[in-house]
Every structure is written in C-alpha cells, then in structure tokens.
CSV table of C-alpha atoms in Angstrom, one decimal:
chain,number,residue,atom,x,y,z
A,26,UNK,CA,28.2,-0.8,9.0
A,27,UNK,CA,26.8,-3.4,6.2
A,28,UNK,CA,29.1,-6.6,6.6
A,29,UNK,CA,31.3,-7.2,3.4
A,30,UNK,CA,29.8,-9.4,0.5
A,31,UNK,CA,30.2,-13.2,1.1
A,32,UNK,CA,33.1,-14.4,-1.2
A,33,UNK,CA,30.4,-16.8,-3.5
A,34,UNK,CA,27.9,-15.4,-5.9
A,35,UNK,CA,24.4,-15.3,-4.7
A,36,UNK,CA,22.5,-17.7,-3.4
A,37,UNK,CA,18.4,-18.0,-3.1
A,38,UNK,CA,16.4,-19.9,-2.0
A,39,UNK,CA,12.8,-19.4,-4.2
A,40,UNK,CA,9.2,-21.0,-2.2
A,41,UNK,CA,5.7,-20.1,-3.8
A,42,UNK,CA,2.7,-21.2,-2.2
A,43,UNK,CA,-0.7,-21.9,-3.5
A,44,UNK,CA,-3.3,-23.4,-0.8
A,45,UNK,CA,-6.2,-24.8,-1.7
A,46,UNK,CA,-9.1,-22.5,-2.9
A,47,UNK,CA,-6.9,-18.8,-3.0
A,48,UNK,CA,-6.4,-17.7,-6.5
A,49,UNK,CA,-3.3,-19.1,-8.3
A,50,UNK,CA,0.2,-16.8,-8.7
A,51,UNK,CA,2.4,-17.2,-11.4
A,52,UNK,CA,5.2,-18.4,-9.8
A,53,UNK,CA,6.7,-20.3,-12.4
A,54,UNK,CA,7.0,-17.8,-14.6
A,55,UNK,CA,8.5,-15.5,-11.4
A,56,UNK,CA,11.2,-18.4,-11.0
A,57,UNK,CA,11.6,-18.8,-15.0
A,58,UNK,CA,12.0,-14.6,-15.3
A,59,UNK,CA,15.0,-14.7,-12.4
A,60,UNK,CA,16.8,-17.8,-14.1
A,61,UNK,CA,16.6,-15.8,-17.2
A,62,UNK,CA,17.7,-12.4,-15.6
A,63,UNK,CA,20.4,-13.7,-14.3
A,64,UNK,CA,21.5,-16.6,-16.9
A,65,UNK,CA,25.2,-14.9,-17.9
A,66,UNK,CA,25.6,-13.4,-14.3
A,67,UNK,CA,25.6,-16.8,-12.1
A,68,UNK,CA,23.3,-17.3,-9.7
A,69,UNK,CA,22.5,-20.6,-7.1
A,70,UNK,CA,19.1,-21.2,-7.1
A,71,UNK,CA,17.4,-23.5,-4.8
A,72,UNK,CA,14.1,-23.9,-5.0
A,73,UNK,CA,11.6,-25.4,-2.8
A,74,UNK,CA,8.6,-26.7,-4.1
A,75,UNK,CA,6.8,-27.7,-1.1
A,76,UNK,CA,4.7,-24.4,-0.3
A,77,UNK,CA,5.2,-25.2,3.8
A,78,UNK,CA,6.9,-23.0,6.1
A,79,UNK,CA,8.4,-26.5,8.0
A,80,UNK,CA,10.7,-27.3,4.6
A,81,UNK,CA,11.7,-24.1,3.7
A,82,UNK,CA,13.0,-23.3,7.1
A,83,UNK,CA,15.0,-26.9,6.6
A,84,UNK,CA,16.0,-25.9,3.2
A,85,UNK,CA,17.5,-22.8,4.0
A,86,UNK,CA,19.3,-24.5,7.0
A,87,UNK,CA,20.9,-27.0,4.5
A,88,UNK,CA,21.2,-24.4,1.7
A,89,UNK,CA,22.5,-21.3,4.1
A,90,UNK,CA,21.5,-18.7,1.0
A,91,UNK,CA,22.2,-14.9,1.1
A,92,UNK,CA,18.2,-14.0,0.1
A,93,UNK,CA,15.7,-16.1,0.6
A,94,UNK,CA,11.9,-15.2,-1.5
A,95,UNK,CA,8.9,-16.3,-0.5
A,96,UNK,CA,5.7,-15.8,-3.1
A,97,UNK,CA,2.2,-16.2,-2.0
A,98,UNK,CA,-0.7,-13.9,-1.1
A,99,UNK,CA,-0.2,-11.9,2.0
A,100,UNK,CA,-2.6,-9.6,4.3
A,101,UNK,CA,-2.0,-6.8,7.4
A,102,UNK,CA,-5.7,-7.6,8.4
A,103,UNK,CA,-6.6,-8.7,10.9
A,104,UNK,CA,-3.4,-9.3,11.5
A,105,UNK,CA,-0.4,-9.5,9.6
A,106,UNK,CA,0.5,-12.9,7.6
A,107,UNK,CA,1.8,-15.0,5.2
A,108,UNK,CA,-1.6,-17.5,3.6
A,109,UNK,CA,1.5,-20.8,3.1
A,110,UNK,CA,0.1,-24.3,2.7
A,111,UNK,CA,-0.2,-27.1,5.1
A,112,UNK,CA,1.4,-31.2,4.6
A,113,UNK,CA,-1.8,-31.7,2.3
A,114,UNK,CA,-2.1,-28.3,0.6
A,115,UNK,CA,-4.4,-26.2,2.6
A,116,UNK,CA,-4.0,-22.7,3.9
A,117,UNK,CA,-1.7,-22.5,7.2
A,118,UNK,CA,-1.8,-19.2,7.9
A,119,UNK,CA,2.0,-17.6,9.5
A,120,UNK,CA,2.2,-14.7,11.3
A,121,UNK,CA,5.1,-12.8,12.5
A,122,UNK,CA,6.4,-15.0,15.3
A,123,UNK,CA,6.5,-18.5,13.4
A,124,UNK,CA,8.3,-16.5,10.9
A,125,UNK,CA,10.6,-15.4,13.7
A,126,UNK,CA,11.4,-18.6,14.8
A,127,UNK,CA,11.7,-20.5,11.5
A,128,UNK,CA,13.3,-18.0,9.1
A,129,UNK,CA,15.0,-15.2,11.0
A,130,UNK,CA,17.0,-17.4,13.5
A,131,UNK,CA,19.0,-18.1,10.0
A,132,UNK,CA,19.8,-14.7,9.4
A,133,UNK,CA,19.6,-14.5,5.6
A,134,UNK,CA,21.0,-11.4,4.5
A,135,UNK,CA,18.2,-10.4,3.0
A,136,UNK,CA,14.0,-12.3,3.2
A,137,UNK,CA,12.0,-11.2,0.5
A,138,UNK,CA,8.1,-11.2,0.9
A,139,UNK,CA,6.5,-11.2,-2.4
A,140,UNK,CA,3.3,-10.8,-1.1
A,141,UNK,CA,0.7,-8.3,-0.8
A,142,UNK,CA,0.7,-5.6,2.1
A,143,UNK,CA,3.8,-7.7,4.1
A,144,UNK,CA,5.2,-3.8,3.8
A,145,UNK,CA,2.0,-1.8,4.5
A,146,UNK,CA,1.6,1.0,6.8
A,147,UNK,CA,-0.6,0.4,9.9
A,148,UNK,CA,-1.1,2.8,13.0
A,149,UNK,CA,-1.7,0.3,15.3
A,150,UNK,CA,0.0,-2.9,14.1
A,151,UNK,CA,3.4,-3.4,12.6
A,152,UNK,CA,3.9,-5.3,9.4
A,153,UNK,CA,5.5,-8.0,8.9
A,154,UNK,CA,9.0,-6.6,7.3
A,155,UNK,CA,8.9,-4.3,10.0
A,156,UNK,CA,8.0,-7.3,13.0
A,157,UNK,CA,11.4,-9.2,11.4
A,158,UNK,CA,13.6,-6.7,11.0
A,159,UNK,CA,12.8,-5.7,14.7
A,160,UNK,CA,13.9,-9.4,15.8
A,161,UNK,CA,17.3,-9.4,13.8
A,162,UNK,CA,16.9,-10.0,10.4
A,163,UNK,CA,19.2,-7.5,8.6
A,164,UNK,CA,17.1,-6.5,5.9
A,165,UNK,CA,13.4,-7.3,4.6
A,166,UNK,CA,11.6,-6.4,1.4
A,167,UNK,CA,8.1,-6.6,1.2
A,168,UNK,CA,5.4,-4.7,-1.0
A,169,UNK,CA,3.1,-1.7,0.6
A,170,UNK,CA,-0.6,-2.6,-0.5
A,171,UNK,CA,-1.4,-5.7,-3.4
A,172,UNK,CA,0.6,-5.8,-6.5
A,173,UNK,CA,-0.5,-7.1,-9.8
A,174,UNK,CA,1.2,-10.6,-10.2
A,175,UNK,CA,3.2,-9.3,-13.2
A,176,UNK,CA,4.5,-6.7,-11.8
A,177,UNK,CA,6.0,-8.5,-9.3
A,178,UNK,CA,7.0,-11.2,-11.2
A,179,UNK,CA,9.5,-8.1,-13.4
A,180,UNK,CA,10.4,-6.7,-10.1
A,181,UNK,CA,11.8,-10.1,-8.9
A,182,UNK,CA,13.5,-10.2,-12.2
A,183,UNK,CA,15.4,-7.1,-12.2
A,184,UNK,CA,16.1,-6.9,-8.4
A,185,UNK,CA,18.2,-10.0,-8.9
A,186,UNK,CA,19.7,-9.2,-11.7
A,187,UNK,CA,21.5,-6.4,-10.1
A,188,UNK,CA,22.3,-8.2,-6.8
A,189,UNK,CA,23.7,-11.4,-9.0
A,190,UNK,CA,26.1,-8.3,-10.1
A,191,UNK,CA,27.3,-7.5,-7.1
A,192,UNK,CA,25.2,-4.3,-6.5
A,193,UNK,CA,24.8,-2.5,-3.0
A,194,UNK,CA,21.1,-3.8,-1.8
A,195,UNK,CA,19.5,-0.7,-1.4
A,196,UNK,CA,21.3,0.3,-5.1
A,197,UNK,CA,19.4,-2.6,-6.1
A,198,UNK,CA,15.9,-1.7,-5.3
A,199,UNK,CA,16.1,1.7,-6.4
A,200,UNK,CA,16.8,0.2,-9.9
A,201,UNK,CA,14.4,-2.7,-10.3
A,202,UNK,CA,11.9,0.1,-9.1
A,203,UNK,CA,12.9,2.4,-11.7
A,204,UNK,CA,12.9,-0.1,-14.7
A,205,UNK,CA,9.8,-1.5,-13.5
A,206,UNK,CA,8.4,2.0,-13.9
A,207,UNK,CA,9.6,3.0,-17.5
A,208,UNK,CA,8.7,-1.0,-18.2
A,209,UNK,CA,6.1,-0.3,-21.2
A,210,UNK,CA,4.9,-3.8,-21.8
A,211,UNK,CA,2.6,-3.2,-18.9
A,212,UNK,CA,1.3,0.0,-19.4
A,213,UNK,CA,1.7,3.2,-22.1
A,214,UNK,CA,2.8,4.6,-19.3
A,215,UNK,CA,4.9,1.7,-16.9
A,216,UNK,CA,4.0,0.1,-14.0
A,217,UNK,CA,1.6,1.9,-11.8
A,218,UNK,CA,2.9,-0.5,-8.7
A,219,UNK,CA,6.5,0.7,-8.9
A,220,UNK,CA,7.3,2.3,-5.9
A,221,UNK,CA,5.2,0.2,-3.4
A,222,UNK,CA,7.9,-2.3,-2.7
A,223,UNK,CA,9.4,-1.2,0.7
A,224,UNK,CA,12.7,-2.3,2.3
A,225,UNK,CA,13.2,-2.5,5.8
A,226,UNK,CA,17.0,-2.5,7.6
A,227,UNK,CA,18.4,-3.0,10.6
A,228,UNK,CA,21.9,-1.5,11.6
A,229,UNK,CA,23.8,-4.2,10.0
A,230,UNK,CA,21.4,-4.6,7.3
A,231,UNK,CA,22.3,-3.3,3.6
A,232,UNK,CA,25.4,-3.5,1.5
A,233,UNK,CA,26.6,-6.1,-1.4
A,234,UNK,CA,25.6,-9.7,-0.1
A,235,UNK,CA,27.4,-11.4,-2.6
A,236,UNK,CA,30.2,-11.4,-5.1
A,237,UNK,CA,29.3,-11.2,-8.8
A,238,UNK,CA,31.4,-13.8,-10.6
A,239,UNK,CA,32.5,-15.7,-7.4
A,240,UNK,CA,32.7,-19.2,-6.7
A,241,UNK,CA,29.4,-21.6,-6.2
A,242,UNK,CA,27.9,-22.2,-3.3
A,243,UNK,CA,29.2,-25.6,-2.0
A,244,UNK,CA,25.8,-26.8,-1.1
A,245,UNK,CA,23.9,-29.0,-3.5
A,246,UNK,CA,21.7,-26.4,-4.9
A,247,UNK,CA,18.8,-27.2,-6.7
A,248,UNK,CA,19.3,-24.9,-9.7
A,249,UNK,CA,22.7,-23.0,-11.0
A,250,UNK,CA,22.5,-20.5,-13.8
A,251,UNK,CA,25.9,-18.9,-14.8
C-alpha cells in the first residue's frame, strides 16, 4: 500500500541542465509555467540552478522534497542517461547507477525525468525509470521517445497542479495527459506527444504525496507560491 500523504504541501525540488554545445531547453519558462499553475494552491519550490548532479543530490538532502524534476536532454542509446553539466558547464554524462547513489538513496516520493526516452522501451536494456524504480525509488516518471520542449513544458504544468491539490499520483498523470491532449494551442488537434509520458512504481510507490493547503516545508526553500 501507497504510504499516506506527508502532512505539508508539496515540495520540489526543479534542476535543468544545459551543457555546453547541446541545444538549449526552455526551462525557465518550464519553472515559470509550474509557479503559475500552482500560484493559489501552495507549492515549495526549490530550485537548483547549478545543472550538476553533485548539488542537486545536496540540495535535495537539505531540502528533503516529495518530487524532485530534473530537465535536460536524455538518451536510451547506447546506453541509457541523463546529458547534466560538469563544475564548468560541459556535458557529464549520468547513467543509472550514479543516479542510484545520488538521488534514489533519498527516496523522493516521486523523481521526475523530463527528458527524452528516460521511459523508452528497450529489449535488451532497461531505461532509466525502470533501472530506479528497480533500486527503491517508489515511483518514476519519465517520457517514452523525445518530446517537443513545449509539450513538456504544459505537461509539467498541469501534473503539478493536480499533485499541489492533493491528487492520487497516478490520478495526476492520467490528467495532465489528458489536458495536454485536448490542449489546442499546440495543435488543431492537441498534443501529438500526450500519452508518451510513462510512470514507473514500485510496491510502495503511488498515492497522494502531499497535503493540499498544508503547512510549509520547514526548510528554507528557495521559492514558495501559495
């Protein structure tokens, strides 16, 4: 069974990375569009602006947040990663196991991996929401193959909106997916990306993680909307 909902309102912890010579993500706008999402629902934000796996893992073990979001590019060839910087802003490249050891030793109730293919289908290797899930984080969302930057960015925006509210997690996906799909600003027609954003739970995973209209986080978080 799903643990019950910690008795603050949600945290997050929010990294983007952009190493030198990969194309730029809109992640400011991605951070502006949850701030604004959740603006009369309360949310504590922290976010991390150092693109390094090294200072998010120490953020998130000063912060302690229910989700944590990383948003970057991502690949499942040839093997599954994360393309985070480096001290100076280069590419470090993370695969599954420093990911283990930095982020899922914390055990964030949810680690979302905005990045492309962290979700994909593989017959011989395992992605990367799958390799965590497997080594105790309760739940991981990732997407299933590359996703416009906009479409992500929305996705973000509505999938925090419901869990600010207090929504059940996997109530929450099946909602940002669907108003990401009837969203017409991207298409006549909606998104055509909707339903590649995959989540991955373990027993425990699942549930409400926070309480909507709860007390802050005690932590000094960077950000509070609410």
């Amino acid at each position: 069974a799903s643990p019950p909902p910690a008795l603050h309102r949600l945290g997050l912890v929010f990294m983007a990375a952009a190493p030198h010579g990969l194309d730029n993500l809109d992640y400011e706008a991605e951070e502006a569009s949850i701030l604004t999402a959740t603006r009369n629902l309360g949310l504590d934000l922290a976010v991390e602006e150092s693109g390094t796996l090294e200072l998010l893992s120490a953020c998130v073990a000063r912060e302690k947040p229910d989700a944590i979001q990383i948003s970057c590019h991502g690949t499942l060839h040839p093997r599954p990663g994360l393309m985070l910087e480096n001290d100076i802003g280069d590419l470090d490249y993370v695969e599954a196991s420093k990911l283990v050891a930095r982020l899922a030793a914390q055990h964030p109730r949810l680690l979302f991996l905005s990045a492309c293919e962290t979700a994909k289908a593989d017959p011989v290797l395992s992605s990367l929401a799958r390799s965590l899930v497997l080594a105790g984080t309760p739940a991981v969302l990732g997407w299933a193959a590359p996703v416009r930057d906009r479409e992500a960015t929305l996705f973000a925006a509505q999938l925090f909106q419901h869990l600010t509210s207090g929504e059940d997690l996997t109530h929450a996906l099946a909602y940002a997916r669907l108003e990401l799909a009837q969203h017409n600003q991207l298409a006549p027609d909606g998104s055509h990306d909707w339903h590649l954003a995959r989540l991955f739970l373990n027993p425990t995973g699942g549930g409400a993680l926070a309480t909507a209209g709860g007390p802050g986080n005690t932590a000094p978080l960077i950000a509070r909307t609410g």
